[in-house]
Tab-separated table of C-alpha atoms in Angstrom:
chain	number	residue	atom	x	y	z
C	1	ARG	CA	0.267	0.075	-0.247
C	2	GLN	CA	1.234	3.845	0.132
C	3	ALA	CA	1.188	5.478	3.022
C	4	GLY	CA	-0.615	8.995	2.720
C	5	VAL	CA	1.926	11.248	5.024
C	6	ALA	CA	1.859	14.608	5.544
C	7	ALA	CA	4.805	16.914	5.570
C	8	ALA	CA	6.922	16.413	8.632
C	9	VAL	CA	8.097	19.877	8.441
C	10	ALA	CA	11.574	20.297	11.343
C	11	LEU	CA	13.404	24.206	11.454
C	12	VAL	CA	16.403	23.170	13.037
C	13	VAL	CA	19.272	25.767	14.686
C	14	GLY	CA	22.194	24.654	16.242
C	15	ALA	CA	23.409	28.201	18.402
C	16	GLY	CA	25.403	25.898	20.851
C	17	GLY	CA	23.320	23.067	20.245
C	18	GLY	CA	20.537	21.199	18.034
C	19	TYR	CA	17.641	23.079	18.891
C	20	ALA	CA	14.532	22.667	16.792
C	21	PHE	CA	11.038	23.686	16.255
C	22	GLY	CA	8.893	21.241	14.317
C	23	SER	CA	5.821	18.510	13.818
C	24	ALA	CA	4.461	15.245	12.027
C	25	GLY	CA	1.159	14.420	11.729
C	26	GLY	CA	-0.845	11.854	9.267
C	27	SER	CA	-3.510	10.341	7.461
C	28	GLU	CA	-2.561	7.663	7.825
C	29	PRO	CA	0.467	5.842	10.043
C	30	PRO	CA	4.380	5.309	7.513
C	31	THR	CA	4.631	1.679	7.529
C	32	ALA	CA	5.942	0.061	10.018
C	33	MET	CA	9.091	-1.881	8.999
C	34	GLY	CA	10.764	-4.756	10.397
C	35	GLY	CA	12.992	-7.515	9.770
C	36	GLU	CA	13.437	-10.571	11.983
C	37	GLY	CA	14.193	-10.033	15.289
C	38	GLY	CA	13.136	-6.188	15.476
C	39	TRP	CA	10.982	-3.883	14.418
C	40	MET	CA	10.041	0.047	14.030
C	41	ALA	CA	7.078	2.078	14.601
C	42	ALA	CA	7.261	5.296	12.272
C	43	PRO	CA	4.489	7.320	14.824
C	44	PHE	CA	7.892	7.860	16.917
C	45	PRO	CA	9.015	11.637	16.140
C	46	GLN	CA	12.879	11.377	14.970
C	47	ASP	CA	14.115	13.655	18.287
C	48	ALA	CA	12.908	14.125	21.436
C	49	THR	CA	13.527	17.430	21.311
C	50	THR	CA	11.058	18.206	18.775
C	51	LEU	CA	9.832	21.706	19.897
C	52	GLU	CA	6.928	23.026	19.163
C	53	ALA	CA	5.484	23.415	15.425
C	54	PRO	CA	3.889	28.115	15.194
C	55	ARG	CA	0.508	26.966	14.759
C	56	SER	CA	0.710	27.610	11.184
C	57	SER	CA	1.424	26.078	8.540
C	58	VAL	CA	4.912	25.633	6.857
C	59	ALA	CA	5.223	26.169	3.727
C	60	LEU	CA	7.687	23.280	2.079
C	61	GLU	CA	9.898	25.866	-0.065
C	62	VAL	CA	12.888	27.141	1.802
C	63	ALA	CA	14.777	29.918	1.149
C	64	GLN	CA	17.928	31.210	0.241
C	65	THR	CA	18.598	32.020	3.498
C	66	SER	CA	18.085	29.260	5.414
C	67	TYR	CA	21.351	27.161	4.214
C	68	PRO	CA	24.158	28.713	5.856
C	69	MET	CA	26.279	25.811	6.090
C	70	TRP	CA	26.496	25.160	3.030
C	71	GLY	CA	28.388	27.922	1.009
C	72	VAL	CA	25.629	30.772	1.162
C	73	ARG	CA	27.517	34.237	3.353
C	74	MET	CA	25.511	35.750	5.306
C	75	VAL	CA	25.184	38.817	7.670
C	76	PHE	CA	22.130	40.747	10.222
C	77	SER	CA	21.081	43.361	10.730
C	78	GLY	CA	18.002	45.070	12.964
C	79	GLU	CA	15.610	46.972	12.375
C	80	GLY	CA	12.984	48.160	15.619
C	81	LEU	CA	14.849	46.232	17.982
C	82	GLY	CA	14.275	46.631	21.765
C	83	THR	CA	17.760	47.290	23.922
C	84	GLY	CA	16.994	46.177	26.975
C	85	ALA	CA	18.569	43.351	28.402
C	86	GLY	CA	16.597	41.122	31.570
C	87	VAL	CA	16.573	37.718	32.832
C	88	GLY	CA	15.771	34.370	32.394
C	89	THR	CA	15.429	31.063	34.170
C	90	VAL	CA	17.541	28.331	33.328
C	91	TRP	CA	16.575	24.841	33.947
C	92	ALA	CA	17.892	21.281	33.565
C	93	LEU	CA	16.474	17.818	32.697
C	94	ASP	CA	17.862	14.643	35.542
C	95	ALA	CA	18.605	12.514	33.200
C	96	ALA	CA	19.277	9.707	36.198
C	97	ALA	CA	16.243	10.422	38.298
C	98	GLY	CA	14.263	10.218	33.952
C	99	PHE	CA	16.478	6.380	33.483
C	100	ASP	CA	15.238	4.008	36.455
C	101	GLU	CA	13.039	0.630	36.201
C	102	ALA	CA	10.796	1.953	38.262
C	103	VAL	CA	9.947	4.562	36.186
C	104	ALA	CA	9.803	1.768	32.498
C	105	VAL	CA	7.545	-0.425	34.788
C	106	ARG	CA	5.523	3.009	35.639
C	107	VAL	CA	4.661	3.750	32.092
C	108	ALA	CA	3.439	0.203	32.073
C	109	ASP	CA	1.106	-0.101	33.880
C	110	ALA	CA	-0.388	3.532	32.897
C	111	LEU	CA	-1.091	1.915	29.174
C	112	GLY	CA	-0.923	-2.318	30.159
C	113	VAL	CA	2.017	-3.328	29.261
C	114	PRO	CA	2.609	-7.363	30.256
C	115	GLY	CA	5.724	-7.957	30.924
C	116	GLU	CA	8.722	-7.781	33.707
C	117	PRO	CA	11.895	-4.621	33.307
C	118	ARG	CA	14.475	-5.984	32.053
C	119	LEU	CA	17.808	-3.530	31.103
C	120	SER	CA	19.824	-4.811	27.808
C	121	ASP	CA	22.347	-1.477	25.725
C	122	GLY	CA	21.359	0.854	27.542
C	123	THR	CA	17.617	0.710	27.448
C	124	TRP	CA	14.871	-0.469	29.942
C	125	THR	CA	12.767	-2.842	28.014
C	126	VAL	CA	9.252	-4.210	29.086
C	127	GLY	CA	6.307	-6.269	26.503
C	128	PRO	CA	8.583	-8.024	23.506
C	129	ASP	CA	10.993	-6.836	21.495
C	130	ASP	CA	10.353	-8.502	18.598
C	131	GLY	CA	7.123	-6.400	16.984
C	132	SER	CA	4.317	-9.194	18.289
C	133	GLY	CA	2.789	-7.536	20.671
C	134	PRO	CA	2.742	-4.052	23.554
C	135	VAL	CA	5.856	-2.733	24.063
C	136	VAL	CA	7.650	-0.091	26.325
C	137	VAL	CA	11.329	1.076	26.423
C	138	LEU	CA	13.090	3.358	28.550
C	139	GLN	CA	16.077	5.289	27.296
C	140	GLY	CA	19.292	5.942	29.112
C	141	ASP	CA	19.661	9.966	26.731
C	142	ASP	CA	19.709	12.854	28.381
C	143	LEU	CA	16.031	13.108	28.374
C	144	GLY	CA	14.537	9.959	29.441
C	145	THR	CA	12.934	9.467	25.385
C	146	VAL	CA	9.775	7.096	26.717
C	147	ASN	CA	8.797	4.728	23.736
C	148	PHE	CA	5.106	2.936	23.881
C	149	TYR	CA	4.200	0.705	20.400
C	150	ASP	CA	1.595	-1.608	19.711
C	151	PRO	CA	0.518	-2.949	16.809
C	152	THR	CA	-2.721	-4.523	17.729
C	153	GLN	CA	-3.756	-1.120	17.685
C	154	ASP	CA	-2.677	-0.425	14.129
C	155	PRO	CA	-5.585	-0.609	11.828
C	156	TRP	CA	-2.325	-1.890	9.291
C	157	VAL	CA	-1.234	-5.094	10.414
C	158	CYS	CA	1.949	-6.642	8.243
C	159	GLU	CA	3.226	-10.870	8.604
C	160	LEU	CA	6.344	-12.697	7.263
C	161	VAL	CA	5.801	-14.883	4.324
C	162	SER	CA	6.927	-16.950	1.840
C	163	THR	CA	7.415	-15.671	-1.111
C	164	GLY	CA	8.791	-19.568	-2.550
C	165	GLU	CA	10.982	-17.516	-4.506
C	166	PRO	CA	14.801	-18.291	-4.096
C	167	PHE	CA	17.180	-16.208	-1.667
C	168	ARG	CA	18.572	-13.372	-2.743
C	169	GLY	CA	19.695	-10.914	-0.093
C	170	GLU	CA	22.726	-13.448	-0.913
C	171	ALA	CA	25.187	-15.409	-3.307
C	172	GLU	CA	24.523	-18.643	-0.658
C	173	PRO	CA	21.532	-18.218	2.160
C	174	ALA	CA	23.430	-17.690	4.991
C	175	GLU	CA	23.399	-19.574	7.735
C	176	GLY	CA	19.806	-20.439	9.578
C	177	ALA	CA	18.604	-17.989	6.978
C	178	GLY	CA	16.619	-20.829	4.781
C	179	GLU	CA	16.442	-21.799	1.700
C	180	LEU	CA	12.817	-18.860	1.186
C	181	TYR	CA	13.396	-15.110	1.298
C	182	PRO	CA	10.944	-13.678	3.624
C	183	MET	CA	8.102	-10.877	2.310
C	184	SER	CA	6.163	-8.658	4.342
C	185	ALA	CA	2.201	-8.453	3.274
C	186	CYS	CA	0.068	-5.993	5.357
C	187	GLU	CA	-3.938	-5.721	4.911
C	188	GLU	CA	-5.643	-2.829	7.178
C	189	ARG	CA	-8.421	-4.421	9.354
C	190	ASP	CA	-11.022	-2.489	10.721
C	191	LEU	CA	-10.995	-1.286	13.378
C	192	GLY	CA	-13.409	1.253	14.188
C	193	PRO	CA	-13.475	4.843	14.450
C	194	ALA	CA	-10.571	7.084	16.820
C	195	PRO	CA	-11.944	9.060	19.264
C	196	GLY	CA	-12.825	12.391	18.589
C	197	ALA	CA	-10.762	15.779	19.481
C	198	GLU	CA	-12.066	15.890	22.878
C	199	GLU	CA	-12.083	12.232	23.458
C	200	ALA	CA	-8.519	12.015	22.689
C	201	ARG	CA	-7.513	14.890	24.211
C	202	ASP	CA	-9.008	13.602	27.876
C	203	ARG	CA	-7.473	10.381	27.237
C	204	VAL	CA	-3.968	11.028	26.628
C	205	VAL	CA	-3.816	13.670	28.983
C	206	SER	CA	-5.562	11.026	31.757
C	207	LEU	CA	-2.284	8.139	30.699
C	208	LEU	CA	-0.079	11.952	31.796
C	209	GLY	CA	-1.391	12.552	35.368
C	210	ASP	CA	-1.378	8.204	35.973
C	211	LEU	CA	2.568	9.079	35.189
C	212	GLY	CA	3.232	12.066	37.491
C	213	LEU	CA	2.305	15.346	34.819
C	214	ASP	CA	-0.210	17.928	36.221
C	215	GLU	CA	-2.041	18.690	33.606
C	216	ALA	CA	-2.281	22.147	34.930
C	217	ASP	CA	1.715	21.832	33.063
C	218	LEU	CA	0.313	20.676	29.927
C	219	ASP	CA	-0.779	22.476	26.663
C	220	VAL	CA	-2.508	19.794	24.141
C	221	ASP	CA	-2.948	20.373	20.213
C	222	VAL	CA	-5.415	17.653	19.047
C	223	GLU	CA	-5.070	17.003	15.330
C	224	VAL	CA	-7.801	14.813	13.059
C	225	GLY	CA	-6.770	12.459	10.941
C	226	ALA	CA	-8.258	12.873	6.897
C	227	THR	CA	-9.291	8.718	7.739
C	228	GLU	CA	-11.453	8.299	10.469
C	229	ALA	CA	-8.389	5.508	11.810
C	230	TRP	CA	-6.010	7.846	12.976
C	231	THR	CA	-6.518	10.741	15.221
C	232	TYR	CA	-2.467	12.691	16.730
C	233	VAL	CA	-2.485	14.106	20.248
C	234	THR	CA	0.726	16.397	20.885
C	235	VAL	CA	1.095	18.143	24.444
C	236	HIS	CA	3.485	20.380	25.249
C	237	ARG	CA	4.805	20.324	28.101
C	238	LEU	CA	5.067	23.771	30.311
C	239	VAL	CA	7.539	25.520	32.473
C	240	GLY	CA	7.788	28.451	33.900
C	241	GLY	CA	4.183	28.794	32.607
C	242	GLU	CA	5.434	28.494	28.719
C	243	ARG	CA	6.373	25.866	26.450
C	244	SER	CA	9.229	24.414	27.103
C	245	GLY	CA	9.946	22.478	23.791
C	246	LEU	CA	9.398	19.433	25.831
C	247	THR	CA	6.406	17.220	23.958
C	248	TRP	CA	4.618	13.907	24.452
C	249	SER	CA	3.456	12.681	21.827
C	250	ALA	CA	0.453	10.149	21.118
C	251	SER	CA	-1.685	8.436	18.039
C	252	LEU	CA	-4.933	6.384	18.824
C	253	THR	CA	-6.895	4.308	16.128
C	254	GLY	CA	-10.582	3.247	17.431
C	255	SER	CA	-9.043	0.265	19.462
C	256	GLY	CA	-6.708	2.984	21.749
C	257	VAL	CA	-3.349	3.862	21.951
C	258	HIS	CA	-1.255	3.007	19.416
C	259	SER	CA	2.224	5.262	19.921
C	260	LEU	CA	3.223	6.679	22.825
C	261	TYR	CA	6.652	9.220	22.603
C	262	GLY	CA	7.965	11.713	25.156
C	263	THR	CA	10.542	12.180	27.563
C	264	ALA	CA	10.040	10.762	31.710
C	265	ALA	CA	13.355	13.241	32.982
C	266	PRO	CA	11.885	16.011	35.715
C	267	VAL	CA	12.934	19.568	35.384
C	268	VAL	CA	15.448	21.168	37.553
C	269	ASP	CA	15.385	24.856	38.052
C	270	LEU	CA	18.611	25.842	38.066
C	271	GLY	CA	17.620	30.086	39.058
C	272	GLU	CA	17.954	33.184	37.045
C	273	TYR	CA	20.723	33.268	34.230
C	274	ASP	CA	21.236	37.480	32.419
C	275	LEU	CA	20.264	38.034	29.524
C	276	ILE	CA	20.706	40.134	26.139
C	277	SER	CA	18.910	42.244	24.635
C	278	PRO	CA	17.665	41.412	21.299
C	279	ALA	CA	19.183	43.911	19.384
C	280	GLN	CA	22.790	42.176	20.885
C	281	ALA	CA	21.282	39.766	19.477
C	282	VAL	CA	21.394	40.556	16.210
C	283	GLU	CA	25.293	41.318	17.173
C	284	ARG	CA	25.609	37.412	18.589
C	285	MET	CA	24.031	36.231	14.848
C	286	ASN	CA	27.094	37.642	12.474
C	287	ASP	CA	29.373	36.257	15.768
C	288	PRO	CA	30.244	32.657	13.959
C	289	ARG	CA	30.035	31.137	18.106
C	290	PHE	CA	27.239	31.502	18.341
C	291	GLY	CA	25.706	33.223	14.448
C	292	ALA	CA	25.087	31.885	10.848
C	293	GLY	CA	28.234	30.030	10.190
C	294	SER	CA	26.487	26.963	12.717
C	295	ALA	CA	23.131	27.491	11.296
C	296	ALA	CA	21.108	24.888	9.620
C	297	PRO	CA	18.222	25.214	7.158
C	298	PHE	CA	14.875	27.050	8.418
C	299	ALA	CA	11.955	26.873	6.150
C	300	MET	CA	9.705	29.777	5.050
C	301	MET	CA	6.215	30.186	7.115
C	302	ARG	CA	2.505	30.999	5.635
C	303	SER	CA	0.366	32.476	6.054
C	304	ALA	CA	-0.829	32.680	9.872
C	305	ASP	CA	-4.552	32.790	8.883
C	306	GLU	CA	-3.400	28.788	6.538
C	307	PRO	CA	-4.605	26.043	8.214
C	308	LEU	CA	-2.557	23.151	8.807
C	309	SER	CA	-3.060	20.726	6.554
C	310	LEU	CA	-3.110	17.000	7.312
C	311	GLU	CA	-3.212	15.221	3.448
C	312	SER	CA	-1.109	13.961	2.000
C	313	SER	CA	1.396	16.007	-0.955
C	314	PRO	CA	0.100	14.546	-4.171
C	315	MET	CA	1.928	12.929	-6.549
C	316	PRO	CA	3.189	13.667	-9.665
C	317	THR	CA	0.951	13.008	-12.840
C	318	ALA	CA	2.408	14.520	-15.221
C	319	GLU	CA	6.554	14.256	-16.565
C	320	PRO	CA	9.443	17.124	-15.148
C	321	ALA	CA	9.902	19.708	-17.601
C	322	PRO	CA	13.591	18.997	-18.403
C	323	VAL	CA	16.469	21.030	-16.965
C	324	PRO	CA	17.683	23.848	-19.874
C	325	GLU	CA	21.503	24.051	-20.195
C	326	ARG	CA	23.297	26.153	-18.900
C	327	PRO	CA	26.164	27.661	-20.866
C	328	ARG	CA	29.295	26.891	-19.775
C	329	PRO	CA	31.392	30.003	-18.264
C	330	THR	CA	34.079	31.313	-19.677
C	331	ALA	CA	37.526	32.412	-18.209
C	332	PRO	CA	37.106	35.806	-16.857
C	333	ALA	CA	39.174	39.135	-17.881
C	334	PRO	CA	42.639	39.584	-15.868
C	335	GLY	CA	42.020	41.998	-12.887
C	336	SER	CA	37.826	40.861	-12.604
C	337	SER	CA	36.601	40.744	-9.124
C	338	ILE	CA	36.266	37.743	-7.656
C	339	GLY	CA	32.362	36.676	-6.666
C	340	TRP	CA	31.865	36.327	-3.057
C	341	PRO	CA	27.530	37.372	-3.019
C	342	VAL	CA	26.747	37.685	0.593
C	343	GLN	CA	22.668	37.599	1.498
C	344	GLN	CA	21.815	40.393	3.487
C	345	VAL	CA	18.929	39.804	5.983
C	346	THR	CA	17.206	42.018	8.038
C	347	LEU	CA	15.607	41.072	11.779
C	348	THR	CA	12.758	42.887	12.331
C	349	ALA	CA	10.457	40.825	15.690
C	350	ALA	CA	12.204	39.122	18.235
C	351	THR	CA	10.426	36.124	20.303
C	352	LEU	CA	11.771	34.426	24.117
C	353	ARG	CA	11.796	30.957	24.337
C	354	ALA	CA	12.880	27.879	25.827
C	355	THR	CA	15.262	25.430	23.462
C	356	VAL	CA	16.913	22.000	24.774
C	357	HIS	CA	20.579	22.700	24.820
C	358	HIS	CA	22.548	19.832	24.879
C	359	GLN	CA	26.055	20.112	26.700
C	360	PRO	CA	29.445	18.774	25.666
C	361	ASP	CA	28.984	15.747	29.229
C	362	GLY	CA	25.495	14.624	28.033
C	363	ALA	CA	23.215	17.189	29.852
C	364	ALA	CA	20.222	18.762	28.612
C	365	LEU	CA	18.819	22.416	29.642
C	366	LEU	CA	16.050	24.114	28.891
C	367	VAL	CA	17.613	27.748	28.246
C	368	PRO	CA	16.048	31.175	27.301
C	369	SER	CA	16.789	32.303	23.369
C	370	TYR	CA	15.430	34.593	20.645
C	371	GLU	CA	13.609	33.068	17.759
C	372	LEU	CA	14.310	35.855	15.171
C	373	THR	CA	12.117	36.939	12.784
C	374	GLY	CA	13.484	38.744	8.918
C	375	ALA	CA	11.581	40.955	7.009
C	376	ASP	CA	12.251	38.651	4.201
C	377	GLY	CA	9.871	36.013	6.165
C	378	SER	CA	12.724	33.840	7.643
C	379	MET	CA	12.824	32.901	10.910
C	380	TRP	CA	16.112	32.043	13.188
C	381	THR	CA	17.237	31.675	16.955
C	382	VAL	CA	20.139	32.237	18.875
C	383	LEU	CA	20.634	32.133	22.664
C	384	ALA	CA	19.626	34.708	24.609
C	385	VAL	CA	21.920	34.088	27.393
C	386	ALA	CA	24.459	36.637	28.824
C	387	ASP	CA	28.037	35.751	27.675
C	388	THR	CA	29.011	36.002	31.527
C	389	HIS	CA	27.392	32.692	31.791
C	390	LEU	CA	28.464	30.810	29.510
C	391	ASP	CA	31.871	28.307	29.004
C	392	LEU	CA	33.921	29.515	25.904
C	393	VAL	CA	36.504	27.518	26.982
C	394	SER	CA	37.372	24.568	24.220
C	395	PRO	CA	36.956	21.415	25.122
């Protein structure tokens, strides 16, 4: 089958760490992929540091200014930005407290996953790891990442079948591999309609309450799939009353919770830190230690009035137009200027947000950062903490 997958748009910048803004959804889940002794639940986000996406849709077109790492030189200037500095709170994620057998057991109990917890390869696991039943995995990373996947709640079920053809993976079958090449056959089953937005929200919030999260510290977004088979819930953890960049994501079908992904590490208040002003943030963007020299692509944003679409991108129906041949460059005349294009970006707005920063020792922090908007609609993020609180010594 061809799974309909909505565009997963990520906005990423590395101002002293891998910060990301993004969200993903789809009318159907991507095809589950797996092999002998393993599985992969496609609805799980790829990075636990995924932060909130603005509530508008994001275009697939990427501005030329979004590629500073790929040969585009940038110069930033500010227009109408404030010069007042202030203070902001920094938080740490207690990874040690988040990675514990008791945490894995609590998550498994809340989700009804049977089995004894087992520690292997730096993860706690409850349930089978071969895709035959529901499983909870607690990763030993800096965020205490939790993965839950239940294949019995998936409208699409895949089984390994024999094609009756000779093994094609190697010149000779490996010992114990058998004589036939296994292929995955998938078929759709009717699990009934997924819960509506309000029911899905209440179910996920209740589930997170069982994990020790207070509803007052949660901000919930619900996306109803293009088909009635799926509903998606994204829960933003609030820190200091604001979205922190830490999220829980769940997919629900007609028979229950299909997947859940989030961060279990508790947040520890490290106190207030001095911040730079928005105008100084522009200066930082021109500093290779902070700015465009360490940035990765950002997508351009559409109008805030344009709703987020969960529909699949249409497949092209015609052959692409041929690419015209470019004329061969000729040797420049002696004394000619050397091409050195520089992109000018004027930053006109700044919003203070918390972003996830990964320390050199592997610890994770929530640090104040400025989200800067350019006059051309481009967006950039730079650390807002003052130099006096930064260890700028090379590791």
